[in-house]
Amino acid sequence: MSVRVRFAPSPTGHLHIGGARTALFNWLYARHTGGQFVLRIEDTDEERNTPEAISVILEGLRWLGLDWDEGPAGNDPTGESKGDRGPYFQSQRGEIYARHVEALKEKGLAYEHEGAIRFRMQREAITIPDLVCGEVLRDLTDREQEQPDFVIVRSDGKPVFHLVNVIDDLEMGITHVIRGEDHLSNTAKHIALFRALDAEPPAFAHIPLILNSDGSKMSKRDDGASLDGWQQTHCVPEAVVNYLSLLGWSPKDDSQMMTVAELIERFDLPQINRANARFDVEKMQWMNYEHMRYLPMDRYRQLAVETGVDFGNATDDYIEAALATCQNKVKQIGDLAEYCAFYFCDAVEVDEAMAAKAFSAEHKEGFVKLREVFANLESFEPKPMESALKALAEELGVKIRALVMPARCACTGVKIGPSLYDLMAVLGRDRVLTRFDAALARMG
RNA sequence: GACCCCUUCGUCUAGUGGUUAGGACACCGGCCUUUCACGCCGGCGACACGGGUUCGAGUCCCGUAGGGGUCGCCA
């Protein structure tokens, strides 16, 4: 039988990082096994259920690259969907729930109580077979001893989570329920419900939770807790996927950096951990940088555009050559615009503190000569420039720095930047000499 | 209050009876280097505690402590 898994988020207005990780594990398992990944929207709570809230989820999943084989095609609950086991919005499945509730009542497994409908829950402990946690014997709590029968339909007629969740998993033919460990205890209820519905429960895999760095429960306000935060800072989605995959799952060797294809290849349920993990923003950022460094140029360029880099009227070749010198240097993509600004302006903005040193009188003579050397250089490429500069430094008996600092300051105006020779090659001889002349003018 | 899960460097983790307890992030040195970053080398740093079982325990059992979750006419 083919694996069918699902992600069943509730539209709360944001996609929690823990939810994203749950979606990822389900998706990876489906892709690993060649099964189906179903997306179902649990929008029974009408108050916070808006088209925008649904879009946040759909867009978040799309951004991560977690495509669903069945589920909504858009954010309209009554609109189009993909797959023949729909509707995929719980708000549209009222009749299905009613039918099952009726059947339960007829079998004497559900009854009315103060306007609500309760499920006649078994009074004995239930063994939960879990692919991650093993056989968990779930006994009744003291409150459940007093009232074991839980509400499945509220007095206002709305079916409750436990009921709809089970019915949907049943109707949609879900074979593996992979979800957060916060549902482990509730699974006893679900198993009883499946049996009452004359169905074998699916396999369960409860995955550990993601906590804050201090070990407390992550809520949407916490640092890094919401997926849109990472989207808005223009993270590389593959990096988020990679980082999230390592929270609660391990490839069991020392692999850290993995492509999505590798994750699909290697992901499986037995390697899931049992202990909760804490979200480490710094490691996430490191991983993002690692992925960003190796992004193909078209995507890196796209990132540059998104983060506000102004290319002016530069040519494609120039833009891409310029960005290539930045890609393995800039760790936070938000810093790129400032970092590469000198490439795309006519006159550089000079950092006076740096200029005071770089353009000091003692450097002038060498700088004048350097200009002359560069003006007559046969090839304006990094290697010849480097050789020429070093040869000149030796000839003049000065340190390389004495020539490099004024050159860098003239070309970029700032202390930090790409490799000097690379950057000059990109700028080209004309721009470099023009900037040298502007610097020379300052030196008097 | 009850029930369930968990416990290896600060963090993510490897480890399934015999290891100098390994890797990654972070941090600290050094090298490389025009700056920054990368890279390389090195350092810091962990088996929660107490009992067992065993020739031998991070690995198995029990207990304690700590953390997390659940017990709702929320999902």
PDB file of N, CA, C and O in Angstrom, chain A residues 5 129 163 210 216 223 256 272 282 394 401 406 416 424:
ATOM      1  N   VAL A   5       0.545  10.607   3.566  1.00  0.00           N
ATOM      2  CA  VAL A   5       0.723  11.414   4.770  1.00  0.00           C
ATOM      3  C   VAL A   5       0.036  12.752   4.547  1.00  0.00           C
ATOM      4  O   VAL A   5      -0.360  13.079   3.433  1.00  0.00           O
ATOM      5  N   PRO A 129       0.862   2.427  19.559  1.00  0.00           N
ATOM      6  CA  PRO A 129       2.068   1.990  18.870  1.00  0.00           C
ATOM      7  C   PRO A 129       2.626   3.179  18.099  1.00  0.00           C
ATOM      8  O   PRO A 129       1.945   3.724  17.239  1.00  0.00           O
ATOM      9  N   LEU A 163     -12.488  14.567  16.597  1.00  0.00           N
ATOM     10  CA  LEU A 163     -13.414  13.869  15.705  1.00  0.00           C
ATOM     11  C   LEU A 163     -13.076  14.099  14.245  1.00  0.00           C
ATOM     12  O   LEU A 163     -12.896  13.165  13.474  1.00  0.00           O
ATOM     13  N   ILE A 210       9.933  21.628  18.887  1.00  0.00           N
ATOM     14  CA  ILE A 210      11.001  22.617  18.768  1.00  0.00           C
ATOM     15  C   ILE A 210      10.753  23.679  19.834  1.00  0.00           C
ATOM     16  O   ILE A 210       9.667  24.263  19.898  1.00  0.00           O
ATOM     17  N   SER A 216      12.065  27.026  26.660  1.00  0.00           N
ATOM     18  CA  SER A 216      10.634  27.267  26.851  1.00  0.00           C
ATOM     19  C   SER A 216       9.898  27.023  25.549  1.00  0.00           C
ATOM     20  O   SER A 216      10.500  26.924  24.483  1.00  0.00           O
ATOM     21  N   ASP A 223      11.991  34.689  18.762  1.00  0.00           N
ATOM     22  CA  ASP A 223      12.961  34.863  17.706  1.00  0.00           C
ATOM     23  C   ASP A 223      13.015  33.642  16.779  1.00  0.00           C
ATOM     24  O   ASP A 223      13.318  32.547  17.208  1.00  0.00           O
ATOM     25  N   GLN A 256      26.059  17.801   7.508  1.00  0.00           N
ATOM     26  CA  GLN A 256      25.342  18.994   7.948  1.00  0.00           C
ATOM     27  C   GLN A 256      24.642  19.607   6.740  1.00  0.00           C
ATOM     28  O   GLN A 256      23.445  19.778   6.735  1.00  0.00           O
ATOM     29  N   ILE A 272      14.488   9.411  13.532  1.00  0.00           N
ATOM     30  CA  ILE A 272      13.928  10.554  14.254  1.00  0.00           C
ATOM     31  C   ILE A 272      14.237  10.407  15.738  1.00  0.00           C
ATOM     32  O   ILE A 272      14.122   9.327  16.309  1.00  0.00           O
ATOM     33  N   GLU A 282      21.484  31.257  15.410  1.00  0.00           N
ATOM     34  CA  GLU A 282      22.824  31.424  14.835  1.00  0.00           C
ATOM     35  C   GLU A 282      23.195  30.302  13.871  1.00  0.00           C
ATOM     36  O   GLU A 282      23.804  30.530  12.840  1.00  0.00           O
ATOM     37  N   GLU A 394      57.810  46.428  -4.288  1.00  0.00           N
ATOM     38  CA  GLU A 394      59.184  45.999  -4.044  1.00  0.00           C
ATOM     39  C   GLU A 394      60.175  47.033  -4.572  1.00  0.00           C
ATOM     40  O   GLU A 394      61.143  47.392  -3.899  1.00  0.00           O
ATOM     41  N   ARG A 401      50.615  47.038   1.554  1.00  0.00           N
ATOM     42  CA  ARG A 401      49.515  47.833   2.117  1.00  0.00           C
ATOM     43  C   ARG A 401      49.557  49.291   1.692  1.00  0.00           C
ATOM     44  O   ARG A 401      48.526  49.928   1.517  1.00  0.00           O
ATOM     45  N   PRO A 406      45.373  52.961  -0.447  1.00  0.00           N
ATOM     46  CA  PRO A 406      44.849  54.063  -1.267  1.00  0.00           C
ATOM     47  C   PRO A 406      44.023  53.554  -2.451  1.00  0.00           C
ATOM     48  O   PRO A 406      43.000  54.158  -2.800  1.00  0.00           O
ATOM     49  N   ILE A 416      36.075  47.782   4.045  1.00  0.00           N
ATOM     50  CA  ILE A 416      35.716  46.394   3.800  1.00  0.00           C
ATOM     51  C   ILE A 416      35.090  46.234   2.422  1.00  0.00           C
ATOM     52  O   ILE A 416      34.297  47.068   1.994  1.00  0.00           O
ATOM     53  N   MET A 424      38.730  45.528  -8.987  1.00  0.00           N
ATOM     54  CA  MET A 424      39.244  46.459 -10.000  1.00  0.00           C
ATOM     55  C   MET A 424      39.028  45.887 -11.399  1.00  0.00           C
ATOM     56  O   MET A 424      38.709  46.616 -12.341  1.00  0.00           O
TER      57      MET A 424
END
